[in-house]
Amino acid sequence: MSALFEPYVLRSVTVPNRVWMPPMCQYSAAPTGPDAGAPTDWHFAHYASRAVGGAGLVLVEATGVSPEGRISPADLGIWNDRQVEAFRRITSFLADQGTVSGIQLGHAGRKASTDAPWRGGGALSEADGGWQPLGPSPLAFDEGSPVPTELTVDQIKDVVRQFAEAARRALAAGFQVVEIHGAHGYLIGEFLSPDSNHRTDAYGGSFENRTRFALEVVDAVREVWPEELPLFFRISATDWLTENADDPREGWTGDDTVRFATDLKAHGVDLLDVSTGGNAPRAQIPVGPNYQVPFAERVRTEAGLPVAAVGLITEPVQAEKILVDGQADAVLIGRELLRDPYFARDAARELGGDVRVPPQYGRSV
């Protein structure tokens, strides 16, 4: 059997194959009103089509644990029960197709309150529907971004609570996997990196202090998330600062990620979703096929934590080789699944694997 189409067991959940859809923001929720943050018909069609196409796991895009935790006003949220009801339509359909549903819970931190990418993605003023971003330190993301308000210790505790409450709602909405978003320069990642965290209290300075907030979130989520269901954590394995000799700033590194992965494993995380970058806007990133895979492989080998690899994985044979070579336990297919919702079915034909085809599409087999 093709490695790409072998089932994968995480706690009580069996994912039917290793073709997984990563979180990819759609910026298509209502920004205000009673349905603010709730998934729409666009989200249903978007996720349902990938399930029909055979993806084993679909991770719903970064979903704000609070209104101010959204990247943009049009982001999804899961801070109220009305949103829960709207998500149930998606999780129910995915389950009917044999696809495992997951959701990424996030807080955008200093990168919050921005416009949609196709409208430039710039910072939004309060007059334009934006809000004051929060962060570990009063350091703007870049020259065009506002200086965030530094979180107090009490506010940090509030955010930890918001993650736990969001996880409770995710369970009520029918999700089988929760992923905590600690990557791409959003709030948890901002605390991890010394480039964005200049605090001098218990949440800044040393490695143990900078990882404290992340582990508190993990513990709070794991406490309310059922023991039999898996918990993921997404991380940027490097800021791409120390790899660049021309940039003197100190950032989060691959060594830090391996060390932190051991802590995450001890705190009940089942899989690390390994990406890179997003916290340092001028970092030079050597983008190319498989460019992030070595970071995932290091975690799998050195920390003994299962990993999913992501980053310009576009071909079935390429994805298969990552698994066969032991570099990852699953692959996250992003841009290619946007281009082709039926990537899993196409890959199964190419590699000789089995994938579920809805009976309505039986004539296509």
GROMACS .gro file of C-alpha atoms in nm:
model
  365
    1MET     CA    1   0.000   0.000   0.000
    2SER     CA    2   0.110   0.355  -0.066
    3ALA     CA    3   0.239   0.518   0.253
    4LEU     CA    4   0.031   0.824   0.167
    5PHE     CA    5  -0.285   0.618   0.197
    6GLU     CA    6  -0.211   0.424   0.512
    7PRO     CA    7  -0.448   0.514   0.797
    8TYR     CA    8  -0.298   0.698   1.092
    9VAL     CA    9  -0.416   0.652   1.450
   10LEU     CA   10  -0.402   0.935   1.704
   11ARG     CA   11  -0.550   0.838   2.040
   12SER     CA   12  -0.902   0.713   1.952
   13VAL     CA   13  -0.913   0.884   1.612
   14THR     CA   14  -0.821   0.700   1.292
   15VAL     CA   15  -0.739   0.932   1.003
   16PRO     CA   16  -0.801   0.737   0.680
   17ASN     CA   17  -0.493   0.865   0.498
   18ARG     CA   18  -0.195   1.102   0.530
   19VAL     CA   19  -0.322   1.367   0.283
   20TRP     CA   20  -0.417   1.646   0.522
   21MET     CA   21  -0.544   1.996   0.454
   22PRO     CA   22  -0.368   2.265   0.660
   23PRO     CA   23  -0.541   2.574   0.800
   24MET     CA   24  -0.566   2.843   0.530
   25CYS     CA   25  -0.751   3.164   0.612
   26GLN     CA   26  -1.039   3.255   0.382
   27TYR     CA   27  -1.123   3.602   0.522
   28SER     CA   28  -1.485   3.538   0.433
   29ALA     CA   29  -1.687   3.554   0.755
   30ALA     CA   30  -1.922   3.837   0.841
   31PRO     CA   31  -1.715   4.104   1.020
   32THR     CA   32  -1.995   4.239   1.238
   33GLY     CA   33  -2.346   4.161   1.352
   34PRO     CA   34  -2.498   3.852   1.515
   35ASP     CA   35  -2.321   3.617   1.272
   36ALA     CA   36  -1.976   3.776   1.306
   37GLY     CA   37  -1.708   3.510   1.296
   38ALA     CA   38  -1.943   3.229   1.198
   39PRO     CA   39  -1.871   3.013   0.892
   40THR     CA   40  -2.074   3.091   0.581
   41ASP     CA   41  -2.180   2.902   0.270
   42TRP     CA   42  -1.833   2.977   0.131
   43HIS     CA   43  -1.668   2.791   0.419
   44PHE     CA   44  -1.907   2.497   0.385
   45ALA     CA   45  -1.836   2.458   0.013
   46HIS     CA   46  -1.463   2.511   0.064
   47TYR     CA   47  -1.420   2.241   0.328
   48ALA     CA   48  -1.685   2.003   0.198
   49SER     CA   49  -1.524   1.984  -0.145
   50ARG     CA   50  -1.191   1.873   0.001
   51ALA     CA   51  -1.367   1.603   0.203
   52VAL     CA   52  -1.547   1.481  -0.110
   53GLY     CA   53  -1.206   1.487  -0.277
   54GLY     CA   54  -1.067   1.238  -0.025
   55ALA     CA   55  -0.856   1.442   0.220
   56GLY     CA   56  -0.807   1.237   0.536
   57LEU     CA   57  -0.800   1.533   0.774
   58VAL     CA   58  -0.925   1.887   0.717
   59LEU     CA   59  -0.798   2.152   0.958
   60VAL     CA   60  -1.026   2.454   0.956
   61GLU     CA   61  -0.845   2.784   0.925
   62ALA     CA   62  -0.717   2.997   1.214
   63THR     CA   63  -1.023   3.071   1.426
   64GLY     CA   64  -1.016   3.353   1.678
   65VAL     CA   65  -1.064   3.267   2.043
   66SER     CA   66  -1.188   3.623   2.092
   67PRO     CA   67  -1.296   3.910   1.865
   68GLU     CA   68  -0.963   4.089   1.915
   69GLY     CA   69  -0.780   3.761   1.846
   70ARG     CA   70  -0.883   3.759   1.480
   71ILE     CA   71  -0.632   3.845   1.211
   72SER     CA   72  -0.898   4.042   1.024
   73PRO     CA   73  -1.261   4.139   1.090
   74ALA     CA   74  -1.361   3.871   0.835
   75ASP     CA   75  -1.188   3.585   1.018
   76LEU     CA   76  -1.370   3.292   1.171
   77GLY     CA   77  -1.425   3.292   1.546
   78ILE     CA   78  -1.542   3.051   1.810
   79TRP     CA   79  -1.614   3.274   2.108
   80ASN     CA   80  -1.994   3.223   2.116
   81ASP     CA   81  -2.251   2.947   2.077
   82ARG     CA   82  -2.402   3.087   1.757
   83GLN     CA   83  -2.070   3.016   1.587
   84VAL     CA   84  -2.078   2.662   1.727
   85GLU     CA   85  -2.409   2.591   1.556
   86ALA     CA   86  -2.274   2.713   1.221
   87PHE     CA   87  -1.963   2.493   1.251
   88ARG     CA   88  -2.176   2.183   1.314
   89ARG     CA   89  -2.296   2.188   0.955
   90ILE     CA   90  -1.934   2.153   0.837
   91THR     CA   91  -1.819   1.890   1.086
   92SER     CA   92  -2.128   1.678   1.024
   93PHE     CA   93  -2.073   1.674   0.649
   94LEU     CA   94  -1.703   1.594   0.684
   95ALA     CA   95  -1.785   1.303   0.913
   96ASP     CA   96  -2.035   1.171   0.659
   97GLN     CA   97  -1.753   1.166   0.402
   98GLY     CA   98  -1.517   0.980   0.633
   99THR     CA   99  -1.293   1.285   0.678
  100VAL     CA  100  -1.165   1.383   1.023
  101SER     CA  101  -1.240   1.743   1.112
  102GLY     CA  102  -0.998   1.965   1.303
  103ILE     CA  103  -0.990   2.332   1.392
  104GLN     CA  104  -0.699   2.565   1.455
  105LEU     CA  105  -0.751   2.794   1.754
  106GLY     CA  106  -0.555   3.114   1.741
  107HIS     CA  107  -0.495   3.466   1.863
  108ALA     CA  108  -0.332   3.703   1.616
  109GLY     CA  109  -0.159   3.921   1.876
  110ARG     CA  110   0.024   4.216   1.727
  111LYS     CA  111  -0.068   4.100   1.374
  112ALA     CA  112  -0.440   4.144   1.439
  113SER     CA  113  -0.675   4.407   1.294
  114THR     CA  114  -0.564   4.387   0.932
  115ASP     CA  115  -0.755   4.393   0.605
  116ALA     CA  116  -0.798   4.094   0.373
  117PRO     CA  117  -0.489   4.018   0.160
  118TRP     CA  118  -0.667   4.098  -0.166
  119ARG     CA  119  -0.734   4.446  -0.027
  120GLY     CA  120  -0.371   4.496   0.061
  121GLY     CA  121  -0.367   4.336   0.406
  122GLY     CA  122  -0.275   4.660   0.579
  123ALA     CA  123  -0.352   4.759   0.936
  124LEU     CA  124  -0.710   4.876   0.994
  125SER     CA  125  -0.794   5.176   1.209
  126GLU     CA  126  -1.083   5.159   1.450
  127ALA     CA  127  -1.277   5.388   1.213
  128ASP     CA  128  -1.238   5.122   0.943
  129GLY     CA  129  -1.351   4.835   1.165
  130GLY     CA  130  -1.019   4.756   1.331
  131TRP     CA  131  -0.910   4.750   1.694
  132GLN     CA  132  -0.600   4.795   1.910
  133PRO     CA  133  -0.377   4.484   1.882
  134LEU     CA  134  -0.223   4.313   2.183
  135GLY     CA  135   0.122   4.160   2.218
  136PRO     CA  136   0.385   4.036   2.463
  137SER     CA  137   0.579   4.362   2.421
  138PRO     CA  138   0.508   4.705   2.270
  139LEU     CA  139   0.692   4.619   1.947
  140ALA     CA  140   0.525   4.670   1.610
  141PHE     CA  141   0.544   4.386   1.358
  142ASP     CA  142   0.679   4.621   1.089
  143GLU     CA  143   0.691   4.988   0.994
  144GLY     CA  144   0.331   4.989   0.872
  145SER     CA  145   0.184   4.819   1.177
  146PRO     CA  146   0.064   4.975   1.502
  147VAL     CA  147   0.249   4.929   1.828
  148PRO     CA  148   0.054   4.667   2.024
  149THR     CA  149  -0.055   4.711   2.382
  150GLU     CA  150   0.161   4.499   2.611
  151LEU     CA  151  -0.047   4.231   2.779
  152THR     CA  152  -0.061   4.239   3.156
  153VAL     CA  153  -0.028   3.914   3.349
  154ASP     CA  154  -0.403   3.922   3.418
  155GLN     CA  155  -0.473   3.965   3.047
  156ILE     CA  156  -0.245   3.672   2.968
  157LYS     CA  157  -0.451   3.460   3.205
  158ASP     CA  158  -0.766   3.580   3.027
  159VAL     CA  159  -0.628   3.468   2.689
  160VAL     CA  160  -0.540   3.126   2.834
  161ARG     CA  161  -0.899   3.098   2.953
  162GLN     CA  162  -1.027   3.202   2.608
  163PHE     CA  163  -0.832   2.919   2.446
  164ALA     CA  164  -0.985   2.670   2.689
  165GLU     CA  165  -1.336   2.801   2.628
  166ALA     CA  166  -1.279   2.786   2.253
  167ALA     CA  167  -1.171   2.423   2.285
  168ARG     CA  168  -1.492   2.344   2.475
  169ARG     CA  169  -1.691   2.499   2.194
  170ALA     CA  170  -1.488   2.313   1.932
  171LEU     CA  171  -1.589   1.988   2.098
  172ALA     CA  172  -1.954   2.095   2.103
  173ALA     CA  173  -1.923   2.182   1.734
  174GLY     CA  174  -1.818   1.826   1.650
  175PHE     CA  175  -1.446   1.866   1.586
  176GLN     CA  176  -1.224   1.564   1.653
  177VAL     CA  177  -0.889   1.747   1.651
  178VAL     CA  178  -0.788   2.081   1.800
  179GLU     CA  179  -0.470   2.255   1.688
  180ILE     CA  180  -0.320   2.542   1.888
  181HIS     CA  181  -0.173   2.806   1.658
  182GLY     CA  182   0.176   2.889   1.781
  183ALA     CA  183   0.325   2.978   1.442
  184HIS     CA  184   0.365   3.257   1.187
  185GLY     CA  185   0.425   3.544   1.424
  186TYR     CA  186   0.087   3.539   1.594
  187LEU     CA  187   0.047   3.578   1.969
  188ILE     CA  188   0.188   3.249   2.099
  189GLY     CA  189   0.476   3.263   1.852
  190GLU     CA  190   0.542   3.623   1.955
  191PHE     CA  191   0.593   3.507   2.312
  192LEU     CA  192   0.827   3.227   2.201
  193SER     CA  193   1.070   3.441   2.004
  194PRO     CA  194   1.321   3.676   2.171
  195ASP     CA  195   1.287   3.897   1.863
  196SER     CA  196   0.930   3.990   1.959
  197ASN     CA  197   0.929   3.918   2.333
  198HIS     CA  198   1.125   4.173   2.536
  199ARG     CA  199   0.943   4.116   2.864
  200THR     CA  200   1.133   4.106   3.192
  201ASP     CA  201   0.872   3.923   3.400
  202ALA     CA  202   0.790   3.549   3.422
  203TYR     CA  203   0.683   3.548   3.055
  204GLY     CA  204   1.004   3.684   2.904
  205GLY     CA  205   1.379   3.642   2.899
  206SER     CA  206   1.477   3.279   2.942
  207PHE     CA  207   1.359   2.992   2.722
  208GLU     CA  208   1.147   2.862   3.011
  209ASN     CA  209   0.982   3.201   3.056
  210ARG     CA  210   0.916   3.260   2.685
  211THR     CA  211   0.753   2.917   2.650
  212ARG     CA  212   0.546   2.956   2.968
  213PHE     CA  213   0.242   3.113   2.799
  214ALA     CA  214   0.232   2.847   2.527
  215LEU     CA  215   0.246   2.565   2.779
  216GLU     CA  216  -0.024   2.729   2.991
  217VAL     CA  217  -0.247   2.737   2.684
  218VAL     CA  218  -0.168   2.372   2.608
  219ASP     CA  219  -0.245   2.269   2.966
  220ALA     CA  220  -0.571   2.465   2.972
  221VAL     CA  221  -0.686   2.316   2.642
  222ARG     CA  222  -0.575   1.964   2.731
  223GLU     CA  223  -0.771   1.991   3.057
  224VAL     CA  224  -1.102   2.047   2.874
  225TRP     CA  225  -1.026   1.853   2.556
  226PRO     CA  226  -1.121   1.485   2.595
  227GLU     CA  227  -0.840   1.244   2.674
  228GLU     CA  228  -0.939   1.025   2.380
  229LEU     CA  229  -0.906   1.307   2.122
  230PRO     CA  230  -0.576   1.435   1.978
  231LEU     CA  231  -0.424   1.777   2.031
  232PHE     CA  232  -0.194   1.938   1.772
  233PHE     CA  233   0.036   2.239   1.802
  234ARG     CA  234   0.149   2.441   1.501
  235ILE     CA  235   0.489   2.602   1.526
  236SER     CA  236   0.723   2.811   1.317
  237ALA     CA  237   1.038   2.604   1.364
  238THR     CA  238   1.255   2.906   1.293
  239ASP     CA  239   1.222   3.282   1.247
  240TRP     CA  240   1.493   3.249   0.977
  241LEU     CA  241   1.706   3.504   1.160
  242THR     CA  242   1.997   3.301   1.296
  243GLU     CA  243   2.022   3.122   0.959
  244ASN     CA  244   2.090   3.462   0.799
  245ALA     CA  245   2.439   3.586   0.883
  246ASP     CA  246   2.347   3.936   0.761
  247ASP     CA  247   2.075   3.981   1.027
  248PRO     CA  248   2.210   4.033   1.381
  249ARG     CA  249   1.875   3.981   1.556
  250GLU     CA  250   1.821   3.682   1.781
  251GLY     CA  251   1.515   3.471   1.702
  252TRP     CA  252   1.351   3.135   1.756
  253THR     CA  253   1.560   2.850   1.613
  254GLY     CA  254   1.538   2.490   1.503
  255ASP     CA  255   1.723   2.389   1.820
  256ASP     CA  256   1.460   2.573   2.026
  257THR     CA  257   1.187   2.385   1.842
  258VAL     CA  258   1.335   2.044   1.916
  259ARG     CA  259   1.374   2.136   2.282
  260PHE     CA  260   1.021   2.276   2.300
  261ALA     CA  261   0.876   1.972   2.123
  262THR     CA  262   0.990   1.758   2.415
  263ASP     CA  263   0.801   1.988   2.653
  264LEU     CA  264   0.490   1.983   2.434
  265LYS     CA  265   0.495   1.604   2.426
  266ALA     CA  266   0.514   1.592   2.806
  267HIS     CA  267   0.215   1.828   2.828
  268GLY     CA  268  -0.009   1.610   2.612
  269VAL     CA  269   0.045   1.734   2.256
  270ASP     CA  270   0.011   1.447   2.010
  271LEU     CA  271   0.156   1.598   1.692
  272LEU     CA  272   0.359   1.901   1.590
  273ASP     CA  273   0.252   2.077   1.271
  274VAL     CA  274   0.585   2.218   1.154
  275SER     CA  275   0.597   2.538   0.951
  276THR     CA  276   0.845   2.829   0.961
  277GLY     CA  277   0.866   3.207   0.947
  278GLY     CA  278   0.610   3.482   0.985
  279ASN     CA  279   0.748   3.664   1.289
  280ALA     CA  280   1.030   3.865   1.130
  281PRO     CA  281   0.910   4.050   0.819
  282ARG     CA  282   1.254   4.104   0.665
  283ALA     CA  283   1.385   3.752   0.718
  284GLN     CA  284   1.530   3.586   0.411
  285ILE     CA  285   1.353   3.253   0.357
  286PRO     CA  286   1.488   3.001   0.103
  287VAL     CA  287   1.147   2.899  -0.028
  288GLY     CA  288   1.140   2.587  -0.245
  289PRO     CA  289   0.997   2.234  -0.254
  290ASN     CA  290   1.035   2.061   0.085
  291TYR     CA  291   1.213   2.363   0.234
  292GLN     CA  292   1.047   2.313   0.573
  293VAL     CA  293   1.057   1.934   0.582
  294PRO     CA  294   1.403   1.905   0.749
  295PHE     CA  295   1.271   2.092   1.053
  296ALA     CA  296   0.988   1.843   1.087
  297GLU     CA  297   1.229   1.553   1.047
  298ARG     CA  298   1.449   1.684   1.329
  299VAL     CA  299   1.155   1.698   1.569
  300ARG     CA  300   1.043   1.349   1.476
  301THR     CA  301   1.394   1.206   1.513
  302GLU     CA  302   1.528   1.399   1.811
  303ALA     CA  303   1.217   1.468   2.020
  304GLY     CA  304   1.018   1.157   1.932
  305LEU     CA  305   0.702   1.359   1.868
  306PRO     CA  306   0.493   1.279   1.558
  307VAL     CA  307   0.499   1.556   1.297
  308ALA     CA  308   0.319   1.677   0.990
  309ALA     CA  309   0.526   1.844   0.719
  310VAL     CA  310   0.413   2.140   0.512
  311GLY     CA  311   0.557   2.375   0.252
  312LEU     CA  312   0.542   2.349  -0.127
  313ILE     CA  313   0.452   1.980  -0.124
  314THR     CA  314   0.266   1.960  -0.453
  315GLU     CA  315   0.324   1.618  -0.611
  316PRO     CA  316   0.203   1.274  -0.499
  317VAL     CA  317   0.546   1.113  -0.543
  318GLN     CA  318   0.705   1.396  -0.346
  319ALA     CA  319   0.459   1.351  -0.058
  320GLU     CA  320   0.504   0.973  -0.066
  321LYS     CA  321   0.882   1.003  -0.042
  322ILE     CA  322   0.862   1.228   0.266
  323LEU     CA  323   0.669   0.954   0.445
  324VAL     CA  324   0.873   0.662   0.317
  325ASP     CA  325   1.197   0.834   0.416
  326GLY     CA  326   1.066   0.884   0.770
  327GLN     CA  327   1.074   1.263   0.756
  328ALA     CA  328   0.713   1.304   0.870
  329ASP     CA  329   0.405   1.110   0.974
  330ALA     CA  330   0.168   1.305   0.749
  331VAL     CA  331   0.183   1.576   0.486
  332LEU     CA  332  -0.018   1.896   0.478
  333ILE     CA  333  -0.112   1.988   0.122
  334GLY     CA  334  -0.199   2.358   0.107
  335ARG     CA  335  -0.179   2.548  -0.219
  336GLU     CA  336  -0.223   2.233  -0.424
  337LEU     CA  337  -0.550   2.152  -0.248
  338LEU     CA  338  -0.668   2.504  -0.326
  339ARG     CA  339  -0.591   2.438  -0.690
  340ASP     CA  340  -0.728   2.083  -0.690
  341PRO     CA  341  -0.979   1.977  -0.424
  342TYR     CA  342  -0.948   1.619  -0.557
  343PHE     CA  343  -0.572   1.593  -0.506
  344ALA     CA  344  -0.614   1.288  -0.281
  345ARG     CA  345  -0.815   1.099  -0.543
  346ASP     CA  346  -0.564   1.188  -0.814
  347ALA     CA  347  -0.273   1.082  -0.590
  348ALA     CA  348  -0.442   0.752  -0.508
  349ARG     CA  349  -0.470   0.671  -0.878
  350GLU     CA  350  -0.106   0.761  -0.936
  351LEU     CA  351   0.032   0.574  -0.635
  352GLY     CA  352  -0.204   0.280  -0.629
  353GLY     CA  353  -0.368   0.379  -0.303
  354ASP     CA  354  -0.727   0.355  -0.186
  355VAL     CA  355  -0.941   0.656  -0.110
  356ARG     CA  356  -1.311   0.679  -0.038
  357VAL     CA  357  -1.524   0.799  -0.330
  358PRO     CA  358  -1.881   0.910  -0.252
  359PRO     CA  359  -2.134   0.673  -0.409
  360GLN     CA  360  -2.278   0.963  -0.605
  361TYR     CA  361  -1.943   0.982  -0.787
  362GLY     CA  362  -1.906   0.607  -0.837
  363ARG     CA  363  -1.909   0.636  -1.214
  364SER     CA  364  -1.589   0.840  -1.196
  365VAL     CA  365  -1.384   0.555  -1.053
   0.00000   0.00000   0.00000
